[in-house]
């Protein structure tokens, strides 16, 4: 089948490469000439394990191609996927200008039936706006062409996006046309494992499903973070509590890891956007507001612990920081807890010696060169002479470090662990002051 994808960012590229991999002919359209040139040369603008090979292999067969020309894109695919960004504007609602610009570009060039598939994360009701934009543009051109709009939200996790696309738990297809649902089923047939993964439903339910999934997961995390903070006050260990409740299949072990808050491009943005959508229809989404609020405070926890440990005497100190990305296996630092921590440390006059396996370039892009930040290629090098070590991202390489070396390199053997990587008793036996999240023993350190 022929597929066109607008937006060669994270979602668009993964979708394009995976659809090409199963035999479709995919044309990716983007408005950024530099990006298209780089993609044609085989350079991938983002870090996602396996994506570079997948793009290169499919580009080599000719099944995956890139263009700047929307007219070519509209001509190419029966399926026209919109996968452009929807950044939050000042009040937290999703900015739809890119999505609607693509809708108009499709309508400007459309001469036969097209299925316009919305993959970008957009508020409930956006499909209607896309429909209206296409209808209006066609009317201005004086042409009558049939089209359908489908909501097909993505559920990709950064770092595991290819696997998530190739082996989906579910494929949500929102459409009011049964024939379009069948065509979408056919497009996604190669990704069915054991049984049909496509769930067809009305458009608004599909749009809400995306937000509901992310809001639910964010709620689980904030709930656990709240309990972790309570466990600290009560002298209980949240890690035992986590295992104790996770064993109940109704609760499950997934997404109940307490830590220094959730970040990334989805959870913070989507929880805010859903809360705002609720407000717009006169509904007060109290739980969503609390989820967001708990997370904001959780991102400040490590700094609070550092400040308390040093009795507020932070000026002129140095903190070694392991992990900058919002989670492992990505260079993405959007809404990352590392940023909240670094910014608070800088405000307090602290020098940060940081290391991340892949996000250091991104860190320099965000903060530039500054006198109170030094980046190290090696995580052990970042320790030398620091007053303490703070850990924000659970990269595998941090899970079993050389504790002797850490003790020798730090001025005082002190670790602030925002991801509960170590056993408090073990660290205390080795002479560390160890502060984790919600672990009773560590608060006595
Ligand atoms: C998320 C959803 O998982 C995905 O389905 C959706 O399409 C996009 O948003 P992503 O943002 O890539 O994916 O990351 P995810 O692995 O979900 O982690 C999000 C954040 O939650 C990270 O900061 C992570 O550290 C944090 N987290 C996750 C916790 O603090 N505790 C947990 O138990 C799980």
JSON list of C-alpha atoms in Angstrom, two decimals, residues 9-230:
[
{"chain": "A", "resi": 9, "resn": "UNK", "atom": "CA", "xyz": [10.04, 13.73, 13.84]},
{"chain": "A", "resi": 10, "resn": "UNK", "atom": "CA", "xyz": [9.96, 10.97, 16.33]},
{"chain": "A", "resi": 11, "resn": "UNK", "atom": "CA", "xyz": [6.48, 9.58, 15.65]},
{"chain": "A", "resi": 12, "resn": "UNK", "atom": "CA", "xyz": [6.54, 10.16, 11.90]},
{"chain": "A", "resi": 13, "resn": "UNK", "atom": "CA", "xyz": [9.90, 8.51, 11.32]},
{"chain": "A", "resi": 14, "resn": "UNK", "atom": "CA", "xyz": [9.14, 5.46, 13.45]},
{"chain": "A", "resi": 15, "resn": "UNK", "atom": "CA", "xyz": [5.74, 5.05, 11.79]},
{"chain": "A", "resi": 16, "resn": "UNK", "atom": "CA", "xyz": [7.23, 5.50, 8.32]},
{"chain": "A", "resi": 17, "resn": "UNK", "atom": "CA", "xyz": [10.13, 3.13, 8.83]},
{"chain": "A", "resi": 18, "resn": "UNK", "atom": "CA", "xyz": [7.94, 0.40, 10.39]},
{"chain": "A", "resi": 19, "resn": "UNK", "atom": "CA", "xyz": [5.24, 0.63, 7.69]},
{"chain": "A", "resi": 20, "resn": "UNK", "atom": "CA", "xyz": [7.96, 0.43, 5.01]},
{"chain": "A", "resi": 21, "resn": "UNK", "atom": "CA", "xyz": [9.56, -2.53, 6.78]},
{"chain": "A", "resi": 22, "resn": "UNK", "atom": "CA", "xyz": [6.43, -4.65, 6.21]},
{"chain": "A", "resi": 23, "resn": "UNK", "atom": "CA", "xyz": [6.35, -3.87, 2.51]},
{"chain": "A", "resi": 24, "resn": "UNK", "atom": "CA", "xyz": [4.46, -0.59, 2.09]},
{"chain": "A", "resi": 25, "resn": "UNK", "atom": "CA", "xyz": [5.75, 2.29, 0.01]},
{"chain": "A", "resi": 26, "resn": "UNK", "atom": "CA", "xyz": [6.17, 5.25, 2.33]},
{"chain": "A", "resi": 27, "resn": "UNK", "atom": "CA", "xyz": [6.89, 8.84, 1.46]},
{"chain": "A", "resi": 28, "resn": "UNK", "atom": "CA", "xyz": [7.84, 11.14, 4.35]},
{"chain": "A", "resi": 29, "resn": "UNK", "atom": "CA", "xyz": [7.15, 14.87, 3.92]},
{"chain": "A", "resi": 30, "resn": "UNK", "atom": "CA", "xyz": [8.69, 17.58, 6.08]},
{"chain": "A", "resi": 31, "resn": "UNK", "atom": "CA", "xyz": [8.95, 21.34, 5.75]},
{"chain": "A", "resi": 32, "resn": "UNK", "atom": "CA", "xyz": [12.52, 21.46, 7.09]},
{"chain": "A", "resi": 33, "resn": "UNK", "atom": "CA", "xyz": [14.93, 21.27, 4.10]},
{"chain": "A", "resi": 34, "resn": "UNK", "atom": "CA", "xyz": [17.90, 20.55, 6.34]},
{"chain": "A", "resi": 35, "resn": "UNK", "atom": "CA", "xyz": [16.12, 17.61, 7.96]},
{"chain": "A", "resi": 36, "resn": "UNK", "atom": "CA", "xyz": [15.05, 16.13, 4.61]},
{"chain": "A", "resi": 37, "resn": "UNK", "atom": "CA", "xyz": [18.58, 16.49, 3.21]},
{"chain": "A", "resi": 38, "resn": "UNK", "atom": "CA", "xyz": [20.03, 14.75, 6.26]},
{"chain": "A", "resi": 39, "resn": "UNK", "atom": "CA", "xyz": [17.45, 11.95, 6.08]},
{"chain": "A", "resi": 40, "resn": "UNK", "atom": "CA", "xyz": [18.23, 11.42, 2.41]},
{"chain": "A", "resi": 41, "resn": "UNK", "atom": "CA", "xyz": [21.88, 11.01, 3.42]},
{"chain": "A", "resi": 42, "resn": "UNK", "atom": "CA", "xyz": [20.81, 8.49, 6.05]},
{"chain": "A", "resi": 43, "resn": "UNK", "atom": "CA", "xyz": [21.29, 10.75, 9.07]},
{"chain": "A", "resi": 44, "resn": "UNK", "atom": "CA", "xyz": [18.61, 10.31, 11.73]},
{"chain": "A", "resi": 45, "resn": "UNK", "atom": "CA", "xyz": [17.81, 13.50, 13.67]},
{"chain": "A", "resi": 46, "resn": "UNK", "atom": "CA", "xyz": [16.85, 11.69, 16.88]},
{"chain": "A", "resi": 47, "resn": "UNK", "atom": "CA", "xyz": [18.28, 8.98, 19.10]},
{"chain": "A", "resi": 48, "resn": "UNK", "atom": "CA", "xyz": [16.13, 5.86, 19.05]},
{"chain": "A", "resi": 49, "resn": "UNK", "atom": "CA", "xyz": [17.67, 2.40, 19.26]},
{"chain": "A", "resi": 50, "resn": "UNK", "atom": "CA", "xyz": [17.40, 0.52, 15.94]},
{"chain": "A", "resi": 51, "resn": "UNK", "atom": "CA", "xyz": [15.81, 3.39, 14.03]},
{"chain": "A", "resi": 52, "resn": "UNK", "atom": "CA", "xyz": [18.89, 4.31, 11.99]},
{"chain": "A", "resi": 53, "resn": "UNK", "atom": "CA", "xyz": [19.26, 0.77, 10.60]},
{"chain": "A", "resi": 54, "resn": "UNK", "atom": "CA", "xyz": [15.55, 0.45, 9.90]},
{"chain": "A", "resi": 55, "resn": "UNK", "atom": "CA", "xyz": [15.49, 3.76, 8.02]},
{"chain": "A", "resi": 56, "resn": "UNK", "atom": "CA", "xyz": [18.69, 2.96, 6.10]},
{"chain": "A", "resi": 57, "resn": "UNK", "atom": "CA", "xyz": [17.56, -0.53, 5.06]},
{"chain": "A", "resi": 58, "resn": "UNK", "atom": "CA", "xyz": [14.15, 0.61, 3.87]},
{"chain": "A", "resi": 59, "resn": "UNK", "atom": "CA", "xyz": [15.51, 3.71, 2.15]},
{"chain": "A", "resi": 60, "resn": "UNK", "atom": "CA", "xyz": [17.96, 1.46, 0.27]},
{"chain": "A", "resi": 61, "resn": "UNK", "atom": "CA", "xyz": [15.10, -0.68, -1.08]},
{"chain": "A", "resi": 62, "resn": "UNK", "atom": "CA", "xyz": [13.27, 2.47, -2.19]},
{"chain": "A", "resi": 63, "resn": "UNK", "atom": "CA", "xyz": [10.27, 1.72, 0.02]},
{"chain": "A", "resi": 64, "resn": "UNK", "atom": "CA", "xyz": [11.04, 4.71, 2.23]},
{"chain": "A", "resi": 65, "resn": "UNK", "atom": "CA", "xyz": [11.63, 8.09, 0.62]},
{"chain": "A", "resi": 66, "resn": "UNK", "atom": "CA", "xyz": [11.74, 11.71, 1.72]},
{"chain": "A", "resi": 67, "resn": "UNK", "atom": "CA", "xyz": [10.50, 14.92, 0.16]},
{"chain": "A", "resi": 68, "resn": "UNK", "atom": "CA", "xyz": [9.82, 18.57, 0.89]},
{"chain": "A", "resi": 69, "resn": "UNK", "atom": "CA", "xyz": [6.96, 18.68, -1.58]},
{"chain": "A", "resi": 70, "resn": "UNK", "atom": "CA", "xyz": [3.46, 18.21, -0.13]},
{"chain": "A", "resi": 71, "resn": "UNK", "atom": "CA", "xyz": [1.99, 17.93, -3.65]},
{"chain": "A", "resi": 72, "resn": "UNK", "atom": "CA", "xyz": [4.11, 14.84, -4.21]},
{"chain": "A", "resi": 73, "resn": "UNK", "atom": "CA", "xyz": [2.98, 13.55, -0.81]},
{"chain": "A", "resi": 74, "resn": "UNK", "atom": "CA", "xyz": [-0.71, 13.98, -1.53]},
{"chain": "A", "resi": 75, "resn": "UNK", "atom": "CA", "xyz": [-0.35, 12.27, -4.91]},
{"chain": "A", "resi": 76, "resn": "UNK", "atom": "CA", "xyz": [1.54, 9.33, -3.40]},
{"chain": "A", "resi": 77, "resn": "UNK", "atom": "CA", "xyz": [-0.47, 7.82, -0.58]},
{"chain": "A", "resi": 78, "resn": "UNK", "atom": "CA", "xyz": [-4.03, 6.65, -0.14]},
{"chain": "A", "resi": 79, "resn": "UNK", "atom": "CA", "xyz": [-3.20, 7.04, 3.56]},
{"chain": "A", "resi": 80, "resn": "UNK", "atom": "CA", "xyz": [-2.10, 10.53, 4.56]},
{"chain": "A", "resi": 81, "resn": "UNK", "atom": "CA", "xyz": [-0.69, 10.39, 8.09]},
{"chain": "A", "resi": 82, "resn": "UNK", "atom": "CA", "xyz": [-0.35, 13.60, 10.06]},
{"chain": "A", "resi": 83, "resn": "UNK", "atom": "CA", "xyz": [2.50, 13.18, 12.56]},
{"chain": "A", "resi": 84, "resn": "UNK", "atom": "CA", "xyz": [3.60, 16.75, 13.22]},
{"chain": "A", "resi": 85, "resn": "UNK", "atom": "CA", "xyz": [4.22, 18.31, 16.61]},
{"chain": "A", "resi": 86, "resn": "UNK", "atom": "CA", "xyz": [1.56, 19.71, 18.92]},
{"chain": "A", "resi": 87, "resn": "UNK", "atom": "CA", "xyz": [3.63, 21.72, 21.40]},
{"chain": "A", "resi": 88, "resn": "UNK", "atom": "CA", "xyz": [1.79, 23.12, 24.41]},
{"chain": "A", "resi": 89, "resn": "UNK", "atom": "CA", "xyz": [1.07, 26.84, 24.17]},
{"chain": "A", "resi": 90, "resn": "UNK", "atom": "CA", "xyz": [1.28, 29.16, 27.22]},
{"chain": "A", "resi": 91, "resn": "UNK", "atom": "CA", "xyz": [-1.94, 27.93, 28.79]},
{"chain": "A", "resi": 92, "resn": "UNK", "atom": "CA", "xyz": [-1.10, 24.23, 28.38]},
{"chain": "A", "resi": 93, "resn": "UNK", "atom": "CA", "xyz": [-3.39, 23.48, 25.47]},
{"chain": "A", "resi": 94, "resn": "UNK", "atom": "CA", "xyz": [-1.99, 21.74, 22.40]},
{"chain": "A", "resi": 95, "resn": "UNK", "atom": "CA", "xyz": [-1.02, 24.07, 19.55]},
{"chain": "A", "resi": 96, "resn": "UNK", "atom": "CA", "xyz": [-2.80, 22.71, 16.47]},
{"chain": "A", "resi": 97, "resn": "UNK", "atom": "CA", "xyz": [-1.38, 25.11, 13.92]},
{"chain": "A", "resi": 98, "resn": "UNK", "atom": "CA", "xyz": [1.00, 22.53, 12.40]},
{"chain": "A", "resi": 99, "resn": "UNK", "atom": "CA", "xyz": [-1.71, 19.85, 12.22]},
{"chain": "A", "resi": 100, "resn": "UNK", "atom": "CA", "xyz": [-4.17, 22.20, 10.52]},
{"chain": "A", "resi": 101, "resn": "UNK", "atom": "CA", "xyz": [-1.52, 23.52, 8.14]},
{"chain": "A", "resi": 102, "resn": "UNK", "atom": "CA", "xyz": [-0.91, 19.95, 6.96]},
{"chain": "A", "resi": 103, "resn": "UNK", "atom": "CA", "xyz": [-4.67, 19.37, 6.60]},
{"chain": "A", "resi": 104, "resn": "UNK", "atom": "CA", "xyz": [-4.90, 22.45, 4.38]},
{"chain": "A", "resi": 105, "resn": "UNK", "atom": "CA", "xyz": [-1.85, 21.41, 2.35]},
{"chain": "A", "resi": 106, "resn": "UNK", "atom": "CA", "xyz": [-3.46, 18.01, 1.74]},
{"chain": "A", "resi": 107, "resn": "UNK", "atom": "CA", "xyz": [-6.72, 19.66, 0.63]},
{"chain": "A", "resi": 108, "resn": "UNK", "atom": "CA", "xyz": [-4.81, 22.08, -1.61]},
{"chain": "A", "resi": 109, "resn": "UNK", "atom": "CA", "xyz": [-3.36, 19.20, -3.59]},
{"chain": "A", "resi": 110, "resn": "UNK", "atom": "CA", "xyz": [-6.02, 16.51, -3.36]},
{"chain": "A", "resi": 111, "resn": "UNK", "atom": "CA", "xyz": [-7.61, 15.22, -6.55]},
{"chain": "A", "resi": 112, "resn": "UNK", "atom": "CA", "xyz": [-8.85, 11.77, -5.49]},
{"chain": "A", "resi": 113, "resn": "UNK", "atom": "CA", "xyz": [-10.12, 9.98, -2.38]},
{"chain": "A", "resi": 114, "resn": "UNK", "atom": "CA", "xyz": [-7.71, 10.15, 0.58]},
{"chain": "A", "resi": 115, "resn": "UNK", "atom": "CA", "xyz": [-7.76, 8.87, 4.15]},
{"chain": "A", "resi": 116, "resn": "UNK", "atom": "CA", "xyz": [-6.32, 11.51, 6.44]},
{"chain": "A", "resi": 117, "resn": "UNK", "atom": "CA", "xyz": [-4.99, 9.78, 9.56]},
{"chain": "A", "resi": 118, "resn": "UNK", "atom": "CA", "xyz": [-4.19, 11.79, 12.62]},
{"chain": "A", "resi": 119, "resn": "UNK", "atom": "CA", "xyz": [-1.27, 10.34, 14.61]},
{"chain": "A", "resi": 120, "resn": "UNK", "atom": "CA", "xyz": [-0.27, 13.48, 16.48]},
{"chain": "A", "resi": 121, "resn": "UNK", "atom": "CA", "xyz": [-1.53, 13.69, 20.05]},
{"chain": "A", "resi": 122, "resn": "UNK", "atom": "CA", "xyz": [-4.39, 16.15, 19.79]},
{"chain": "A", "resi": 123, "resn": "UNK", "atom": "CA", "xyz": [-7.30, 17.21, 21.99]},
{"chain": "A", "resi": 124, "resn": "UNK", "atom": "CA", "xyz": [-10.67, 15.56, 21.63]},
{"chain": "A", "resi": 125, "resn": "UNK", "atom": "CA", "xyz": [-12.50, 17.29, 18.80]},
{"chain": "A", "resi": 126, "resn": "UNK", "atom": "CA", "xyz": [-9.43, 17.88, 16.62]},
{"chain": "A", "resi": 127, "resn": "UNK", "atom": "CA", "xyz": [-10.57, 15.45, 13.92]},
{"chain": "A", "resi": 128, "resn": "UNK", "atom": "CA", "xyz": [-13.60, 17.70, 13.42]},
{"chain": "A", "resi": 129, "resn": "UNK", "atom": "CA", "xyz": [-11.28, 20.68, 12.99]},
{"chain": "A", "resi": 130, "resn": "UNK", "atom": "CA", "xyz": [-9.15, 18.75, 10.50]},
{"chain": "A", "resi": 131, "resn": "UNK", "atom": "CA", "xyz": [-12.30, 17.81, 8.59]},
{"chain": "A", "resi": 132, "resn": "UNK", "atom": "CA", "xyz": [-13.46, 21.43, 8.56]},
{"chain": "A", "resi": 133, "resn": "UNK", "atom": "CA", "xyz": [-10.05, 22.69, 7.41]},
{"chain": "A", "resi": 134, "resn": "UNK", "atom": "CA", "xyz": [-10.06, 20.23, 4.49]},
{"chain": "A", "resi": 135, "resn": "UNK", "atom": "CA", "xyz": [-13.69, 20.95, 3.57]},
{"chain": "A", "resi": 136, "resn": "UNK", "atom": "CA", "xyz": [-13.10, 24.73, 3.64]},
{"chain": "A", "resi": 137, "resn": "UNK", "atom": "CA", "xyz": [-9.92, 24.52, 1.58]},
{"chain": "A", "resi": 138, "resn": "UNK", "atom": "CA", "xyz": [-11.60, 22.29, -1.00]},
{"chain": "A", "resi": 139, "resn": "UNK", "atom": "CA", "xyz": [-14.54, 24.71, -1.18]},
{"chain": "A", "resi": 140, "resn": "UNK", "atom": "CA", "xyz": [-12.16, 27.63, -1.76]},
{"chain": "A", "resi": 141, "resn": "UNK", "atom": "CA", "xyz": [-10.64, 25.67, -4.64]},
{"chain": "A", "resi": 142, "resn": "UNK", "atom": "CA", "xyz": [-14.12, 24.91, -5.90]},
{"chain": "A", "resi": 143, "resn": "UNK", "atom": "CA", "xyz": [-13.36, 21.21, -5.97]},
{"chain": "A", "resi": 144, "resn": "UNK", "atom": "CA", "xyz": [-15.25, 18.26, -4.59]},
{"chain": "A", "resi": 145, "resn": "UNK", "atom": "CA", "xyz": [-13.12, 15.33, -3.50]},
{"chain": "A", "resi": 146, "resn": "UNK", "atom": "CA", "xyz": [-14.09, 12.57, -1.10]},
{"chain": "A", "resi": 147, "resn": "UNK", "atom": "CA", "xyz": [-12.01, 12.04, 2.03]},
{"chain": "A", "resi": 148, "resn": "UNK", "atom": "CA", "xyz": [-12.19, 10.52, 5.49]},
{"chain": "A", "resi": 149, "resn": "UNK", "atom": "CA", "xyz": [-10.50, 11.57, 8.70]},
{"chain": "A", "resi": 150, "resn": "UNK", "atom": "CA", "xyz": [-9.27, 8.91, 11.11]},
{"chain": "A", "resi": 151, "resn": "UNK", "atom": "CA", "xyz": [-7.90, 9.24, 14.61]},
{"chain": "A", "resi": 152, "resn": "UNK", "atom": "CA", "xyz": [-5.09, 6.71, 15.11]},
{"chain": "A", "resi": 153, "resn": "UNK", "atom": "CA", "xyz": [-3.11, 7.76, 18.20]},
{"chain": "A", "resi": 154, "resn": "UNK", "atom": "CA", "xyz": [0.38, 6.41, 18.83]},
{"chain": "A", "resi": 155, "resn": "UNK", "atom": "CA", "xyz": [1.45, 4.63, 21.98]},
{"chain": "A", "resi": 156, "resn": "UNK", "atom": "CA", "xyz": [5.19, 4.59, 21.41]},
{"chain": "A", "resi": 157, "resn": "UNK", "atom": "CA", "xyz": [7.64, 4.73, 24.28]},
{"chain": "A", "resi": 158, "resn": "UNK", "atom": "CA", "xyz": [10.90, 6.49, 23.59]},
{"chain": "A", "resi": 159, "resn": "UNK", "atom": "CA", "xyz": [13.70, 3.94, 23.59]},
{"chain": "A", "resi": 160, "resn": "UNK", "atom": "CA", "xyz": [11.32, 1.10, 22.70]},
{"chain": "A", "resi": 161, "resn": "UNK", "atom": "CA", "xyz": [9.38, 2.75, 19.89]},
{"chain": "A", "resi": 162, "resn": "UNK", "atom": "CA", "xyz": [10.16, 0.24, 17.13]},
{"chain": "A", "resi": 163, "resn": "UNK", "atom": "CA", "xyz": [9.15, -2.70, 19.27]},
{"chain": "A", "resi": 164, "resn": "UNK", "atom": "CA", "xyz": [6.01, -0.86, 20.36]},
{"chain": "A", "resi": 165, "resn": "UNK", "atom": "CA", "xyz": [5.08, -0.23, 16.74]},
{"chain": "A", "resi": 166, "resn": "UNK", "atom": "CA", "xyz": [5.93, -3.71, 15.46]},
{"chain": "A", "resi": 167, "resn": "UNK", "atom": "CA", "xyz": [4.28, -5.52, 18.39]},
{"chain": "A", "resi": 168, "resn": "UNK", "atom": "CA", "xyz": [1.49, -3.22, 19.55]},
{"chain": "A", "resi": 169, "resn": "UNK", "atom": "CA", "xyz": [-0.82, -4.00, 22.47]},
{"chain": "A", "resi": 170, "resn": "UNK", "atom": "CA", "xyz": [-3.58, -2.30, 20.58]},
{"chain": "A", "resi": 171, "resn": "UNK", "atom": "CA", "xyz": [-4.13, -0.21, 17.48]},
{"chain": "A", "resi": 172, "resn": "UNK", "atom": "CA", "xyz": [-6.81, 2.39, 18.07]},
{"chain": "A", "resi": 173, "resn": "UNK", "atom": "CA", "xyz": [-8.73, 3.42, 14.96]},
{"chain": "A", "resi": 174, "resn": "UNK", "atom": "CA", "xyz": [-11.33, 6.13, 15.35]},
{"chain": "A", "resi": 175, "resn": "UNK", "atom": "CA", "xyz": [-13.57, 6.59, 12.32]},
{"chain": "A", "resi": 176, "resn": "UNK", "atom": "CA", "xyz": [-17.23, 6.99, 11.50]},
{"chain": "A", "resi": 177, "resn": "UNK", "atom": "CA", "xyz": [-16.87, 5.12, 8.19]},
{"chain": "A", "resi": 178, "resn": "UNK", "atom": "CA", "xyz": [-16.84, 1.27, 8.40]},
{"chain": "A", "resi": 179, "resn": "UNK", "atom": "CA", "xyz": [-15.15, 1.00, 5.00]},
{"chain": "A", "resi": 180, "resn": "UNK", "atom": "CA", "xyz": [-12.27, 3.19, 6.21]},
{"chain": "A", "resi": 181, "resn": "UNK", "atom": "CA", "xyz": [-11.96, 1.01, 9.32]},
{"chain": "A", "resi": 182, "resn": "UNK", "atom": "CA", "xyz": [-11.48, -2.00, 7.01]},
{"chain": "A", "resi": 183, "resn": "UNK", "atom": "CA", "xyz": [-8.75, -0.24, 5.03]},
{"chain": "A", "resi": 184, "resn": "UNK", "atom": "CA", "xyz": [-6.98, 0.70, 8.28]},
{"chain": "A", "resi": 185, "resn": "UNK", "atom": "CA", "xyz": [-7.28, -2.91, 9.42]},
{"chain": "A", "resi": 186, "resn": "UNK", "atom": "CA", "xyz": [-5.64, -4.04, 6.19]},
{"chain": "A", "resi": 187, "resn": "UNK", "atom": "CA", "xyz": [-2.79, -1.53, 6.61]},
{"chain": "A", "resi": 188, "resn": "UNK", "atom": "CA", "xyz": [-2.13, -2.73, 10.16]},
{"chain": "A", "resi": 189, "resn": "UNK", "atom": "CA", "xyz": [-2.66, -6.46, 9.48]},
{"chain": "A", "resi": 190, "resn": "UNK", "atom": "CA", "xyz": [1.10, -7.23, 9.52]},
{"chain": "A", "resi": 191, "resn": "UNK", "atom": "CA", "xyz": [1.30, -6.05, 13.13]},
{"chain": "A", "resi": 192, "resn": "UNK", "atom": "CA", "xyz": [-1.32, -8.38, 14.52]},
{"chain": "A", "resi": 193, "resn": "UNK", "atom": "CA", "xyz": [0.20, -10.96, 16.80]},
{"chain": "A", "resi": 194, "resn": "UNK", "atom": "CA", "xyz": [-2.05, -13.94, 17.49]},
{"chain": "A", "resi": 195, "resn": "UNK", "atom": "CA", "xyz": [-5.17, -11.86, 17.23]},
{"chain": "A", "resi": 196, "resn": "UNK", "atom": "CA", "xyz": [-6.47, -8.69, 15.67]},
{"chain": "A", "resi": 197, "resn": "UNK", "atom": "CA", "xyz": [-5.01, -5.71, 17.55]},
{"chain": "A", "resi": 198, "resn": "UNK", "atom": "CA", "xyz": [-7.18, -3.13, 15.84]},
{"chain": "A", "resi": 199, "resn": "UNK", "atom": "CA", "xyz": [-9.93, -1.62, 17.94]},
{"chain": "A", "resi": 200, "resn": "UNK", "atom": "CA", "xyz": [-12.27, 0.44, 15.83]},
{"chain": "A", "resi": 201, "resn": "UNK", "atom": "CA", "xyz": [-14.39, 3.04, 17.59]},
{"chain": "A", "resi": 202, "resn": "UNK", "atom": "CA", "xyz": [-15.85, 6.48, 17.08]},
{"chain": "A", "resi": 203, "resn": "UNK", "atom": "CA", "xyz": [-13.41, 9.33, 16.54]},
{"chain": "A", "resi": 204, "resn": "UNK", "atom": "CA", "xyz": [-13.86, 11.13, 19.86]},
{"chain": "A", "resi": 205, "resn": "UNK", "atom": "CA", "xyz": [-13.39, 7.95, 21.88]},
{"chain": "A", "resi": 206, "resn": "UNK", "atom": "CA", "xyz": [-10.18, 7.24, 19.98]},
{"chain": "A", "resi": 207, "resn": "UNK", "atom": "CA", "xyz": [-8.91, 10.75, 20.68]},
{"chain": "A", "resi": 208, "resn": "UNK", "atom": "CA", "xyz": [-9.73, 10.43, 24.37]},
{"chain": "A", "resi": 209, "resn": "UNK", "atom": "CA", "xyz": [-8.17, 6.95, 24.61]},
{"chain": "A", "resi": 210, "resn": "UNK", "atom": "CA", "xyz": [-4.72, 8.39, 23.99]},
{"chain": "A", "resi": 211, "resn": "UNK", "atom": "CA", "xyz": [-5.04, 10.94, 26.80]},
{"chain": "A", "resi": 212, "resn": "UNK", "atom": "CA", "xyz": [-6.69, 8.44, 29.10]},
{"chain": "A", "resi": 213, "resn": "UNK", "atom": "CA", "xyz": [-3.77, 6.00, 28.72]},
{"chain": "A", "resi": 214, "resn": "UNK", "atom": "CA", "xyz": [-1.11, 8.60, 29.48]},
{"chain": "A", "resi": 215, "resn": "UNK", "atom": "CA", "xyz": [-3.10, 10.21, 32.29]},
{"chain": "A", "resi": 216, "resn": "UNK", "atom": "CA", "xyz": [-3.67, 6.80, 33.91]},
{"chain": "A", "resi": 217, "resn": "UNK", "atom": "CA", "xyz": [0.05, 5.97, 33.80]},
{"chain": "A", "resi": 218, "resn": "UNK", "atom": "CA", "xyz": [0.98, 9.40, 35.14]},
{"chain": "A", "resi": 219, "resn": "UNK", "atom": "CA", "xyz": [-1.58, 8.93, 37.91]},
{"chain": "A", "resi": 220, "resn": "UNK", "atom": "CA", "xyz": [0.02, 5.62, 38.93]},
{"chain": "A", "resi": 221, "resn": "UNK", "atom": "CA", "xyz": [3.42, 7.31, 39.18]},
{"chain": "A", "resi": 222, "resn": "UNK", "atom": "CA", "xyz": [2.18, 10.33, 41.15]},
{"chain": "A", "resi": 223, "resn": "UNK", "atom": "CA", "xyz": [0.24, 8.03, 43.46]},
{"chain": "A", "resi": 224, "resn": "UNK", "atom": "CA", "xyz": [3.39, 6.06, 44.21]},
{"chain": "A", "resi": 225, "resn": "UNK", "atom": "CA", "xyz": [5.42, 9.22, 44.68]},
{"chain": "A", "resi": 226, "resn": "UNK", "atom": "CA", "xyz": [2.87, 10.50, 47.15]},
{"chain": "A", "resi": 227, "resn": "UNK", "atom": "CA", "xyz": [3.03, 7.23, 49.07]},
{"chain": "A", "resi": 228, "resn": "UNK", "atom": "CA", "xyz": [6.84, 7.31, 48.93]},
{"chain": "A", "resi": 229, "resn": "UNK", "atom": "CA", "xyz": [6.85, 10.72, 50.59]},
{"chain": "A", "resi": 230, "resn": "UNK", "atom": "CA", "xyz": [4.43, 9.43, 53.20]}
]
